[in-house]
Structure formats: structure tokens, C-alpha cells
Coordinates of C-alpha atoms in Angstrom, one line a residue:
Chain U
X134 CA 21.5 21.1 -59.3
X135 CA 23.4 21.2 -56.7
X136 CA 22.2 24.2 -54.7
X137 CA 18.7 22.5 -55.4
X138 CA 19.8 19.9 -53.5
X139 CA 21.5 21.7 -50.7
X140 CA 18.4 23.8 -50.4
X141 CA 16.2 20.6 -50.6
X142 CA 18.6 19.4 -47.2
X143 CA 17.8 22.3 -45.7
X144 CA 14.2 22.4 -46.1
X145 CA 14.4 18.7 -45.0
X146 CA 16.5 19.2 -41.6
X147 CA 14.4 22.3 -40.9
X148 CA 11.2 20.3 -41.0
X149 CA 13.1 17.3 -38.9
X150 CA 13.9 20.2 -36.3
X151 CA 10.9 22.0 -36.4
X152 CA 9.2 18.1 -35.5
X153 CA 11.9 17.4 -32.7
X154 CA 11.1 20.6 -31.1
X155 CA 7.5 20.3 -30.9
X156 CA 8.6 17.0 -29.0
X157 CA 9.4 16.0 -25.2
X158 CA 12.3 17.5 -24.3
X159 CA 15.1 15.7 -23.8
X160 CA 17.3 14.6 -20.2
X161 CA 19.2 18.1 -19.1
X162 CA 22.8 17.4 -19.2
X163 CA 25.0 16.6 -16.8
X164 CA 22.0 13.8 -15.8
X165 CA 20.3 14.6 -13.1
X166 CA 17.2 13.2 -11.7
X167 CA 15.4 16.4 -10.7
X168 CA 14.9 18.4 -14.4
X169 CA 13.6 22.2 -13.2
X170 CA 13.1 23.2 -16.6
X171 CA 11.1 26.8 -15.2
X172 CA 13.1 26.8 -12.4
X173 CA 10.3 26.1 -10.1
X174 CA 13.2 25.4 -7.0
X175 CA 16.0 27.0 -5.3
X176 CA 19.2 25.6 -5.7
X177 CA 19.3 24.2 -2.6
X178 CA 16.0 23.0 -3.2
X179 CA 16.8 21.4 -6.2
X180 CA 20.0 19.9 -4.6
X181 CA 17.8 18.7 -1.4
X182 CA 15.2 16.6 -3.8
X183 CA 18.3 15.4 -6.5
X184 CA 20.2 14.2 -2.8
X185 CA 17.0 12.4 -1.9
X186 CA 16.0 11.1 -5.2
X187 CA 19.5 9.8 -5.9
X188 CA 19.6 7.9 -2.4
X189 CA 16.8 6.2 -3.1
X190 CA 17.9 5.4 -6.5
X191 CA 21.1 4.0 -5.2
X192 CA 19.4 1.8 -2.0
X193 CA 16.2 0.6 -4.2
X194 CA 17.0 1.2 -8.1
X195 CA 13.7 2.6 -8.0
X196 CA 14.0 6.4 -10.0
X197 CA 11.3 9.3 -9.5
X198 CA 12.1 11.9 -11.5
X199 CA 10.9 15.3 -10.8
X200 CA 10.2 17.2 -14.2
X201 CA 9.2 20.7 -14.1
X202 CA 8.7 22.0 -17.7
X203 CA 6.9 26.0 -19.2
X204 CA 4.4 24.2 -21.6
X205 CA 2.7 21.1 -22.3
X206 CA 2.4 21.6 -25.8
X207 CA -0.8 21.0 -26.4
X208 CA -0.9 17.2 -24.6
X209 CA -2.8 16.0 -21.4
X210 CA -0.5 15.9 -18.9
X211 CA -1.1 12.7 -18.2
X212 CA 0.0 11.9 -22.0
X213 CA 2.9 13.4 -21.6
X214 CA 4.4 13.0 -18.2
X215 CA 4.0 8.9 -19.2
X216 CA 5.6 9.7 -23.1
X217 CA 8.3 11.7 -21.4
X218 CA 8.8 8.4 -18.6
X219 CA 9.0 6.4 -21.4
X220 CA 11.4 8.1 -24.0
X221 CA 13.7 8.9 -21.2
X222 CA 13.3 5.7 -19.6
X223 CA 13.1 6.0 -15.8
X224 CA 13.0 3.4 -14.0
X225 CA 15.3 0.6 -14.5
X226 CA 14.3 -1.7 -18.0
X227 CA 12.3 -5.3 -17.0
X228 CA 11.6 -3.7 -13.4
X229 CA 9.8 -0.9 -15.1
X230 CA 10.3 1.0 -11.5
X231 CA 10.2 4.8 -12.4
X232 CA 7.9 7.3 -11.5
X233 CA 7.5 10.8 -13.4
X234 CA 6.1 13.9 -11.0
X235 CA 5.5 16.1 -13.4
X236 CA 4.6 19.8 -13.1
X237 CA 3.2 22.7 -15.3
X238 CA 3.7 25.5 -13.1
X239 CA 0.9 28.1 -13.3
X240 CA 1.0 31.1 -14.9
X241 CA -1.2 34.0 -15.8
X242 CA -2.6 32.6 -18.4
X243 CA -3.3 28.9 -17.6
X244 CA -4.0 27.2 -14.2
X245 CA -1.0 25.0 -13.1
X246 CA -1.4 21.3 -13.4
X247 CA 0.9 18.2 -12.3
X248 CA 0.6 14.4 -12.8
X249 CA 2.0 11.6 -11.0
X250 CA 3.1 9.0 -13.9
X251 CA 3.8 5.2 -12.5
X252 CA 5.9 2.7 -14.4
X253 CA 4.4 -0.7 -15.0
X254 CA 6.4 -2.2 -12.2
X255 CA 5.3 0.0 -9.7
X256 CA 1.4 -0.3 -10.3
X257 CA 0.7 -2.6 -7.8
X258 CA 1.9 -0.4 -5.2
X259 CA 1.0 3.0 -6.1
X260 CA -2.6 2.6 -7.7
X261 CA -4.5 5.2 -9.5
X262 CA -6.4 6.2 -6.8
X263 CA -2.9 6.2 -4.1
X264 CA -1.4 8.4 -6.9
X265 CA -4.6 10.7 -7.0
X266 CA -4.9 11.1 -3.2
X267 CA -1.3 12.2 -3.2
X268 CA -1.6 14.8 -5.4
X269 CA -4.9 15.6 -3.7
X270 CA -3.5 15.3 -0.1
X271 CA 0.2 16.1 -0.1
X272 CA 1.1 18.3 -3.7
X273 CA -2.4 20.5 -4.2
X274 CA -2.6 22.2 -0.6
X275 CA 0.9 23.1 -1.1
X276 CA 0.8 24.3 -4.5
X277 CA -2.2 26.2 -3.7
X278 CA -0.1 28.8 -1.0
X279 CA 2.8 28.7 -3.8
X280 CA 5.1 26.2 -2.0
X281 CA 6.3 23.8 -4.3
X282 CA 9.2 22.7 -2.5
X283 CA 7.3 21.4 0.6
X284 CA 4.7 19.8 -1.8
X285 CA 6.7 17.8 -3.9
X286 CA 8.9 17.1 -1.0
X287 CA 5.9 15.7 0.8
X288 CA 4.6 13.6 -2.2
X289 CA 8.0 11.9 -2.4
X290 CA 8.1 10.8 1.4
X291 CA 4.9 9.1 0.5
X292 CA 6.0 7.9 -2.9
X293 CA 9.6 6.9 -1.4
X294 CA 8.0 4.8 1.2
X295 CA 5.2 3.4 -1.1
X296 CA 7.5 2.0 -3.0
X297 CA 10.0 1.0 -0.7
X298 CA 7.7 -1.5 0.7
X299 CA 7.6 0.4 3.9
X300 CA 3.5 0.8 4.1
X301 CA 0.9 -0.7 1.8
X302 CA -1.3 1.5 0.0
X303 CA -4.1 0.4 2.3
X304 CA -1.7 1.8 5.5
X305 CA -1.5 4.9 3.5
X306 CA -4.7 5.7 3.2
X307 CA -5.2 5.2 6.8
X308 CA -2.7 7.7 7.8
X309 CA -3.7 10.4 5.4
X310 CA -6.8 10.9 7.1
X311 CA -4.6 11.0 10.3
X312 CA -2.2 13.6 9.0
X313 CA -0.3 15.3 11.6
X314 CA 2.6 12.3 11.6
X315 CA 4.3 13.5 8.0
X316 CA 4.7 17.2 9.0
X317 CA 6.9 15.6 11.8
X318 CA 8.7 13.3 9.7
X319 CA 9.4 16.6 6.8
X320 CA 10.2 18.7 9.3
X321 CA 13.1 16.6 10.3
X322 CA 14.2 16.2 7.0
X323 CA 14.4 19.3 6.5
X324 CA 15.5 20.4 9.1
X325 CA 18.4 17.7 8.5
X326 CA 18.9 19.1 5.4
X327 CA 19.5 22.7 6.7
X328 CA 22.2 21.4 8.9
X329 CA 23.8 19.4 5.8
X330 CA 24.3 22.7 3.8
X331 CA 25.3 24.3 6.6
X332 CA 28.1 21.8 7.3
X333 CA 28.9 21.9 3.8
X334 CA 29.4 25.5 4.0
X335 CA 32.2 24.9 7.0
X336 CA 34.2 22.9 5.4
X337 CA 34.9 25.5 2.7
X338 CA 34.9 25.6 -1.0
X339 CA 37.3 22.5 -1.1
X340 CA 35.3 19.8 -0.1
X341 CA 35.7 16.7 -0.9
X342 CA 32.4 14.3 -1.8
X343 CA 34.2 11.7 0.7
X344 CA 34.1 14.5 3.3
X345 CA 30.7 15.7 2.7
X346 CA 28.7 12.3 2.6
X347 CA 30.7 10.9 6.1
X348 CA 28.9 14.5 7.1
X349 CA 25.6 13.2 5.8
X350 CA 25.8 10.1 7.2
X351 CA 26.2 11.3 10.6
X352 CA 23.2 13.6 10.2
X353 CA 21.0 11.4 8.9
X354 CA 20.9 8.3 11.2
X355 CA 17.8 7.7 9.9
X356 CA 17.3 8.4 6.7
X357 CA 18.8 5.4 5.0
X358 CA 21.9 7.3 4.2
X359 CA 23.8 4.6 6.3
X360 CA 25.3 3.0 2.5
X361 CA 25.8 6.3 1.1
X362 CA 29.5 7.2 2.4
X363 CA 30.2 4.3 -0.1
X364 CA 30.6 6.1 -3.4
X365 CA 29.8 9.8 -4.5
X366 CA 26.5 9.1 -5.6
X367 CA 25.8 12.3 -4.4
X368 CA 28.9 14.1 -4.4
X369 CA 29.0 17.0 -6.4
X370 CA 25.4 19.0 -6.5
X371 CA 26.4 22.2 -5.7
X372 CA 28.4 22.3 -8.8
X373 CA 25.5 21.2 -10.7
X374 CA 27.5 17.8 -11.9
X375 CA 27.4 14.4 -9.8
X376 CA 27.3 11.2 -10.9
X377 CA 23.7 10.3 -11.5
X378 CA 24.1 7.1 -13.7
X379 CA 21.5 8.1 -15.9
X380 CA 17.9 6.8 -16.0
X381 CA 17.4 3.1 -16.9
X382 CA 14.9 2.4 -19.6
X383 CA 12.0 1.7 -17.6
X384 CA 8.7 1.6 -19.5
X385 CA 5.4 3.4 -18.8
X386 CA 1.7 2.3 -19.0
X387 CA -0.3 5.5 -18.4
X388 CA -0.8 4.7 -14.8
X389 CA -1.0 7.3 -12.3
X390 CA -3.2 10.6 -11.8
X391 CA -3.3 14.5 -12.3
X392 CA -4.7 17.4 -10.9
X393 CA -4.8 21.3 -11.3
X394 CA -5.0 24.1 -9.2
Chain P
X184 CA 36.0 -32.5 -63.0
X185 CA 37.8 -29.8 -60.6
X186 CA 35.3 -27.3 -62.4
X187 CA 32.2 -28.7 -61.3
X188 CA 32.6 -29.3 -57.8
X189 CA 33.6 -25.7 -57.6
X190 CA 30.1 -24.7 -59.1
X191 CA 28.5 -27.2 -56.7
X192 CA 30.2 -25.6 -53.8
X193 CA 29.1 -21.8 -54.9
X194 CA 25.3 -23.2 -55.5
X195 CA 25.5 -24.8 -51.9
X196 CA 27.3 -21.8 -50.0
X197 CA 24.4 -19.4 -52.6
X198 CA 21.5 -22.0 -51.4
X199 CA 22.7 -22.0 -47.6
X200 CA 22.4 -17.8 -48.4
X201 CA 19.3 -18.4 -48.9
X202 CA 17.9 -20.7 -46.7
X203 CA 19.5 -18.7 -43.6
X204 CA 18.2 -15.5 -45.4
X205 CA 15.0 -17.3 -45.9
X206 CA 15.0 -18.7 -42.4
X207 CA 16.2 -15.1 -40.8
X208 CA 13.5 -13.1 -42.2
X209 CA 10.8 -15.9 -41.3
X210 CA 11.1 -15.8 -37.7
X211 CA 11.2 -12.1 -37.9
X212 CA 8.2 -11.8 -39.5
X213 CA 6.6 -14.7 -36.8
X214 CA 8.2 -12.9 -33.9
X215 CA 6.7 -9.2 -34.5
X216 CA 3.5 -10.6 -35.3
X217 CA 3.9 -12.1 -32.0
X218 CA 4.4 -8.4 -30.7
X219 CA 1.7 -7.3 -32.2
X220 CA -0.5 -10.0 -31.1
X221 CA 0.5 -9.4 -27.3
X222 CA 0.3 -5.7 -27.4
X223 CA -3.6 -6.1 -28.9
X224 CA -4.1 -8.1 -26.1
X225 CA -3.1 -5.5 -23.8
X226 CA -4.9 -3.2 -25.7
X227 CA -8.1 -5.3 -25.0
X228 CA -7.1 -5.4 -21.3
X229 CA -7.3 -2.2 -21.0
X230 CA -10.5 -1.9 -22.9
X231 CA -11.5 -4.5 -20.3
X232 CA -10.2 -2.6 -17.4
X233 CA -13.0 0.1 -18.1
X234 CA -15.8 -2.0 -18.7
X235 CA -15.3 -3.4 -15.2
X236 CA -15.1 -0.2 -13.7
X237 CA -18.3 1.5 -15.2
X238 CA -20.7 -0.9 -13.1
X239 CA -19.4 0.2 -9.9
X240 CA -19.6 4.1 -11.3
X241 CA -22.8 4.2 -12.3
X242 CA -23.7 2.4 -8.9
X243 CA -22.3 5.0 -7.3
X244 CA -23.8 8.0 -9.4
X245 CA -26.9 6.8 -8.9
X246 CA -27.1 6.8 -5.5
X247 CA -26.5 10.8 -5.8
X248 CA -28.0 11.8 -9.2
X249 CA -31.5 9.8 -9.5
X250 CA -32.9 12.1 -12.2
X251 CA -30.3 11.2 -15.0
X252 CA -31.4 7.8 -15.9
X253 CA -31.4 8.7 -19.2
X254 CA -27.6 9.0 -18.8
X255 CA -26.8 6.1 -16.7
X256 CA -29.1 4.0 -18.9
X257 CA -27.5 5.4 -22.2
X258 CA -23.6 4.4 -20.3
X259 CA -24.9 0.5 -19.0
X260 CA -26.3 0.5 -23.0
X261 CA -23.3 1.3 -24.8
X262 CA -21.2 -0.8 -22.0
X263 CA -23.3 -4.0 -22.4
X264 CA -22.7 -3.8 -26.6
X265 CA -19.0 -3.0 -26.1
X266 CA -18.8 -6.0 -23.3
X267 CA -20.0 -8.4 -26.9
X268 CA -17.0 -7.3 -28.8
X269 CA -14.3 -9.0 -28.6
X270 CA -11.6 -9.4 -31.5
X271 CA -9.4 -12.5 -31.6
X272 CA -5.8 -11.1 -33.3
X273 CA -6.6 -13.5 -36.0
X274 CA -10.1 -11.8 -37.2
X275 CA -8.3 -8.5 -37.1
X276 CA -8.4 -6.1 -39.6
X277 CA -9.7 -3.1 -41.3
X278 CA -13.1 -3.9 -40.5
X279 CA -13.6 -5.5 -37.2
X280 CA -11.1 -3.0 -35.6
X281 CA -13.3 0.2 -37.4
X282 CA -16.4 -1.4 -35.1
X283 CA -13.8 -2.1 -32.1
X284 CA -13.5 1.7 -32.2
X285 CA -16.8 2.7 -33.0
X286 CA -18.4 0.9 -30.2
X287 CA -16.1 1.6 -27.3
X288 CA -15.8 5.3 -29.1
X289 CA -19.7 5.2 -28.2
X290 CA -19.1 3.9 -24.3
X291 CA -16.5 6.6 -24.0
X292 CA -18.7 9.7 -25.3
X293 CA -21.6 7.8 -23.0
X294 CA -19.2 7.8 -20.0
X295 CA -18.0 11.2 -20.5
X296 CA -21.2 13.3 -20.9
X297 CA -21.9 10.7 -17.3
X298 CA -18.7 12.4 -16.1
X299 CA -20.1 16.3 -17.0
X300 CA -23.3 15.9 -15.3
X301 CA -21.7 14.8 -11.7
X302 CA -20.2 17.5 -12.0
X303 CA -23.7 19.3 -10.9
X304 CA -24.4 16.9 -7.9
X305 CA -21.3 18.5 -5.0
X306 CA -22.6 15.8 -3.0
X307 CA -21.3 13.0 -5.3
X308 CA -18.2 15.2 -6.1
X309 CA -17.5 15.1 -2.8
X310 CA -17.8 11.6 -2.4
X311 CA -14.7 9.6 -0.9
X312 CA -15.7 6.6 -3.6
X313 CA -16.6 8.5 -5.9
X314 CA -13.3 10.2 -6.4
X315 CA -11.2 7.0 -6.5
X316 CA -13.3 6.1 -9.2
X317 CA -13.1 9.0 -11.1
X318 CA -8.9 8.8 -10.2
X319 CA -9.2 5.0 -12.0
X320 CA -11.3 5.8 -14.9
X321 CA -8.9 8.6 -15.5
X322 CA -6.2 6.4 -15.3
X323 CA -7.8 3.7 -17.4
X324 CA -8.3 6.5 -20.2
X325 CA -4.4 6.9 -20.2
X326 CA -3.4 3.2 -20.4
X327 CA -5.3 2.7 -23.3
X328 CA -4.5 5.6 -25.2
X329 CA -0.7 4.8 -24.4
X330 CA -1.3 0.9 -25.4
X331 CA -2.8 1.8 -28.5
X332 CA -0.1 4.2 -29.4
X333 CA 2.3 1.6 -28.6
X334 CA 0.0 -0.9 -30.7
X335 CA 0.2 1.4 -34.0
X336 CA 3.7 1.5 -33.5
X337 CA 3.9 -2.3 -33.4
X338 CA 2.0 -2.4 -36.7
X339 CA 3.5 0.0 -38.2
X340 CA 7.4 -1.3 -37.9
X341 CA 5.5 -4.9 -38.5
X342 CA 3.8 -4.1 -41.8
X343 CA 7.5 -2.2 -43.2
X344 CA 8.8 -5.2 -42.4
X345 CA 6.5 -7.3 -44.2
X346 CA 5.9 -5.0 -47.5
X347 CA 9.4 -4.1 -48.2
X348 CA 10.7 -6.4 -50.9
X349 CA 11.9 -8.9 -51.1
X350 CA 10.2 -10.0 -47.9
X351 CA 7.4 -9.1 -48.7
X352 CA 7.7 -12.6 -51.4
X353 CA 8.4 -14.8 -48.0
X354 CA 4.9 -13.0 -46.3
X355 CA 3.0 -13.5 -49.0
X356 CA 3.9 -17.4 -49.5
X357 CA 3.2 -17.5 -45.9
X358 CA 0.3 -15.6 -45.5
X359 CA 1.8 -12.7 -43.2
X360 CA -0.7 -10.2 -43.8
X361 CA -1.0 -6.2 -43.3
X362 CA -2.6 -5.3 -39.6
X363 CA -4.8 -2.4 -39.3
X364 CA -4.3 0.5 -37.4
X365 CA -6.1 2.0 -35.0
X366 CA -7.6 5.1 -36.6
X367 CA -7.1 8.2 -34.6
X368 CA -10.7 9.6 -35.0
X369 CA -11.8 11.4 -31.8
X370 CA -8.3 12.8 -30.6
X371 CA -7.6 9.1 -30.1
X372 CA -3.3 9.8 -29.7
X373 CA -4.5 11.7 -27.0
X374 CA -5.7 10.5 -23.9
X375 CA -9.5 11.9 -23.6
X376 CA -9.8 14.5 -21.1
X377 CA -11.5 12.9 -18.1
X378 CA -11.6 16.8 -15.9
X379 CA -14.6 18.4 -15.1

């Protein structure tokens, strides 16, 4: 009777497991914002968009997380980058201010797709067709000569500064048939970023968080790093740990766009 | 005497049990029907969101693709008998929502062979407008396949609640009744694929 039963547990948990892993996955632990689940991105890479992300988390509350993951299990991406927004809860709950940039890198089997997922708060100022000319504009070009850094990097300038107010999505539109004015504005940033790690590097392997972000802030007169030196927001990436408070429990409509290549 | 007013006092605490038991599960029962309610209206939104965006699309097709009338007539057809439907939350149930889907199942098989046969025209394709509609009739697709999930769920915690006794006594003497789901015929879970 009793090693029915047992066996009966077994056969029960096994199915619950077997359900859970067909599933989204869940948060990586320690929390960070930027999930690399294929490890699309160097580690500096990674630790260049999480510094990024995190600011703007910290200055606006508004969280885009960048999700990398092998396979989407049978979903449309779209499906699943706003299921995966919505059980992990970016964006912060009542503002519903998260955004999801979610890749399927390619492989040799399937073409490699990515969707832009926008929380219901953040709608009205990243549209549909904002979120499709990103992906169109700024991610596919990039993706297409297998730079995935300087793609996503791109789409989150424009994201960043959508949602910071900084342009409207009319404005943006404007300047996307410019061009020219966001290579500058990357370059810099990345360029800043280069210097950062290589500053970092000086000061050793005992760095303190308080040491490094004074660094950042003097680098980055600009780029709205000025709060930062407050706390250790982004104190300890290289060790893969920091203290990323964890994504909010913002909620997710669908809205947003995809696109292969 | 002492006796009685000790039986009187376990009747009242037992009735106030009751009555806040009583009370407790009634406004639970109100409130996720409430939830319900308000997520079928967004549900219909989003329905509504697509019908208003199908005028402008076949405007634009049209101007590139002249032969397929057949098409574009076939998507204004199944548009204008989806535009009738509408469902108050009151006349909801097995039946009106099973013509719901049907008829806005029809608009979206309509819309999507529309979808395959731009693919033929590059001109259209290539089309500035034509792409940001395609981008919002994509993203239309996925808002209401993620409100109807989010409806079934809200019917589906609602009706436990209401059939699992003894509530279920209190919904019946108050006419709380079991809301249909949305069937998911079609791949409906799953936003359709709007790629070409």
C-alpha cells in the first residue's frame, strides 16, 4: 500500500516536473536584468547592457530586460516574450513599465527570431509600429552580420530614450530615416564603456563598488550616471552578483513586435 | 436561567459565523465576477482594436493588389458581420461566446489568407504604411490572444470559486452562474502567426 503510494508521488511530481519544464524559464539567480541563457554576449558585454539597464532602472523604475533563451518551445515569440514579461514581472506592478527584448539566436536549423514585448504602461510610447521599426532599423541589420551586442545595444538607446520621455515616437521616426546621429551617440558609449573596464582593471582585483562607480561617474558626464555613486546599484558585475532588486510585477498585454532573420 | 443565555450567546456568536461567512463569500463571488466582467471587456477591446484597423489595410492593399477583390471583399464581409456582434457580460455564455468565436475566427482566416497574398505584390511589401500596419495587426493578434488567456483564467478561478460547496448554496440562491470559456479551437492559446 504504501510503496503504491510512494510510487503514485513519484509518478505525480514527475508529471508536475515534466509540465514545469516545458514552461518559461525562470529569473537566473543572483537577479540580474540581462538573462543570456545561450550566451549570446561576452562578459563584458553582458556586464555593459546589465550596467545600462540597471541605471535606467534605478533613475526611471522603468526595467528592460534582455532575455536570450536556445528554444521557444514551440510558442510565437511574441506569446512568449509577453508570458515570460508577465510571470517574471518586469516592470514595476500598477506602472506596468517593463519591456522584454527577447532573442532566439539562430542556429543551423532554425532562422533566428527576436521580439520586442511592451508592458501596458509603456504602450503609449513605444507603439507597435515604434517597436517594429526598431527591430527593423536598429536589432535586424546587426543581427544579420552576427553582431548582437551592437544591435541590442542600439535598440536599447532608442528604447531607453523612448521611454524616458526624451523624444516622442513621432521624433523617432523622424530621425531613423536620418540615421547617422546614433552611431555617434553608441560610439561614445562604448567607447565610455571601454575606458570603464579599463579603469576597473587599474584599480586591481580589490575594488571597491564605491571606488568603481565615483570612476563611472566621472566618465560618464552624460550618461545619467550623475545619481549612481549613490548606492552599488551596479557594484559587483564582474563577479556576476550585484544588487539588482529584482523585477517588479509589471504586467504585459501582448504589445510590441517581432522579426527574423 | 444561567443555562439559556449561554445557548443564546453560542446561537448569536454561530449566527454572526454565518452571516460574516455568508457576507465574506458574497462579495467574493460579486467581486470576481467583476473581474471577469472587466477582463471580457478588454477582450472585446481588443476584438475592437482589429476591426478598426482592417479598413485602413484593405485600403491600402488595394491600392497595390487590384486583382484580389475576391479577397478584400471576402475580409470587408466577414469584418462587417463581426462589427454586429457584440456580447454584453450579461448574455454571455456557452452559446453566444461559440458565435463570438466563430465569427471573428472567420475575419481572422479572411484577414490572414489577405496577409499571404501581399506577400506576392513587393511593391506593397515594401510599402512604408503598409508595414506599420502589418506591425499593428501583428500586435493586435497578440493582445487578444494574451486577454483571452487572461480571460479563461478569470473564469476559471471564478467558476471553482463558485461550484465548490458550500458556496456553491450562496451562488445559486443568488444566481451566480458558470461563465463560458473561450474554446481554444484554431490554436487559439496561441497568438496566430501573422509572418509571411
Amino acid at each position: 500500500m504504501i510503496k503504491r503510494f510512494i510510487l503514485f508521488l513519484t509518478l505525480v511530481s514527475g508529471i508536475c516536473l515534466s509540465l514545469g519544464a516545458q514552461d518559461i524559464p525562470d529569473p537566473m539567480k543572483p537577479r540580474r536584468i540581462v538573462n543570456d541563457f545561450t550566451g549570446l554576449f561576452s562578459k563584458q558585454e553582458q556586464a555593459a547592457l546589465e550596467r545600462k539597464l540597471r541605471d535606467f532602472n534605478d533613475s526611471t523604475s522603468t526595467q528592460i530586460a534582455v532575455v536570450t533563451v536556445p528554444t521557444l518551445d514551440g510558442y510565437d515569440i511574441n506569446d512568449y516574450a509577453a508570458r515570460l514579461g508577465e510571470k517574471w514581472g518586469v516592470g514595476q506592478k500598477g506602472k506596468d513599465n517593463g519591456i522584454v527584448l527577447l532573442i532566439k539566436p539562430k542556429n543551423n536549423r532554425e532562422s533566428g527570431q527576436v521580439a520586442i514585448s511592451v508592458g501596458y504602461g509603456l504602450e503609449g510610447v513605444i507603439p507597435d509600429v515604434i517597436a517594429s521599426r526598431v527591430i527593423r532599423n536598429e536589432i535586424i541589420p546587426a543581427f544579420q552580420q552576427g553582431n548582437y551586442y551592437k544591435g541590442v545595444d542600439k535598440a536599447l538607446t532608442v528604447l531607453t530614450d523612448l521611454s524616458k520621455g526624451e523624444y516622442t515616437a513621432d521624433e523617432y521616426k523622424k530621425k531613423s530615416e536620418g540615421g547617422g546621429i546614433f552611431d555617434i551617440i553608441i560610439g561614445i558609449i562604448i567607447f565610455a564603456v571601454l575606458l570603464s573596464f579599463i579603469f576597473r582593471r587599474r584599480g586591481g582585483g580589490g575594488y571597491s563598488p564605491g571606488h568603481t562607480s565615483g570612476g563611472g561617474f566621472f566618465i560618464f558626464p552624460m550618461g545619467g550616471f550623475g545619481g549612481g555613486s549613490s548606492s552599488g546599484g551596479f557594484g559587483g558585475f564582474s563577479s556576476g552578483g550585484g544588487s539588482f532588486g529584482g523585477f517588479g510585477g509589471g504586467s504585459f498585454g501582448g504589445g510590441g513586435s517581432s522579426g527574423s532573420w | 436561567m444561567k443555562k439559556s443565555y449561554i445557548v443564546i450567546g453560542i446561537i448569536v456568536i454561530i449566527l454572526i459565523g454565518i452571516f460574516t461567512w455568508f457576507k465574506g463569500s458574497y462579495n467574493q463571488m460579486v467581486s470576481r465576477s467583476e473581474g471577469v466582467s472587466s477582463q471580457w471587456s478588454n477582450v472585446e477591446n481588443q476584438y475592437q482594436r482589429r476591426l478598426d484597423l482592417i479598413p485602413n489595410l484593405v485600403n491600402t492593399v488595394k491600392g497595390y493588389a487590384e486583382h484580389e477583390q475576391n479577397t478584400l471583399t471576402q475580409v470587408v464581409e466577414a469584418r462587417a458581420k463581426a462589427t454586429q456582434m457584440r456580447i454584453n457580460f450579461d448574455q454571455l455564455d456557452e452559446k453566444t461566446i461559440q458565435q463570438f468565436n466563430s465569427m471573428q475566427g472567420e475575419l481572422s482566416s479572411a484577414l490572414s489568407r489577405l496577409m499571404a497574398i501581399s506577400e506576392q505584390y513587393p511593391n506593397l511589401k515594401a510599402n512604408e504604411n503598409f508595414r506599420d500596419l502589418q506591425a499593428q495587426l501583428e500586435g493586435t493578434e497578440n493582445r487578444i490572444a494574451v486577454e483571452r488567456r487572461k480571460f479563461n483564467e478569470d473564469v476559471k478561478t471564478y467558476n471553482a470559486y463558485i461550484r465548490s460547496f458550500p458556496k456553491n448554496i450562496i451562488a445559486n440562491m443568488f444566481g451566480f452562474t458558470v461563465k463560458p470559456y473561450f474554446e481554444a479551437a484554431a490554436g487559439a492559446e496561441k497568438a496566430p502567426e501573422v509572418k509571411f
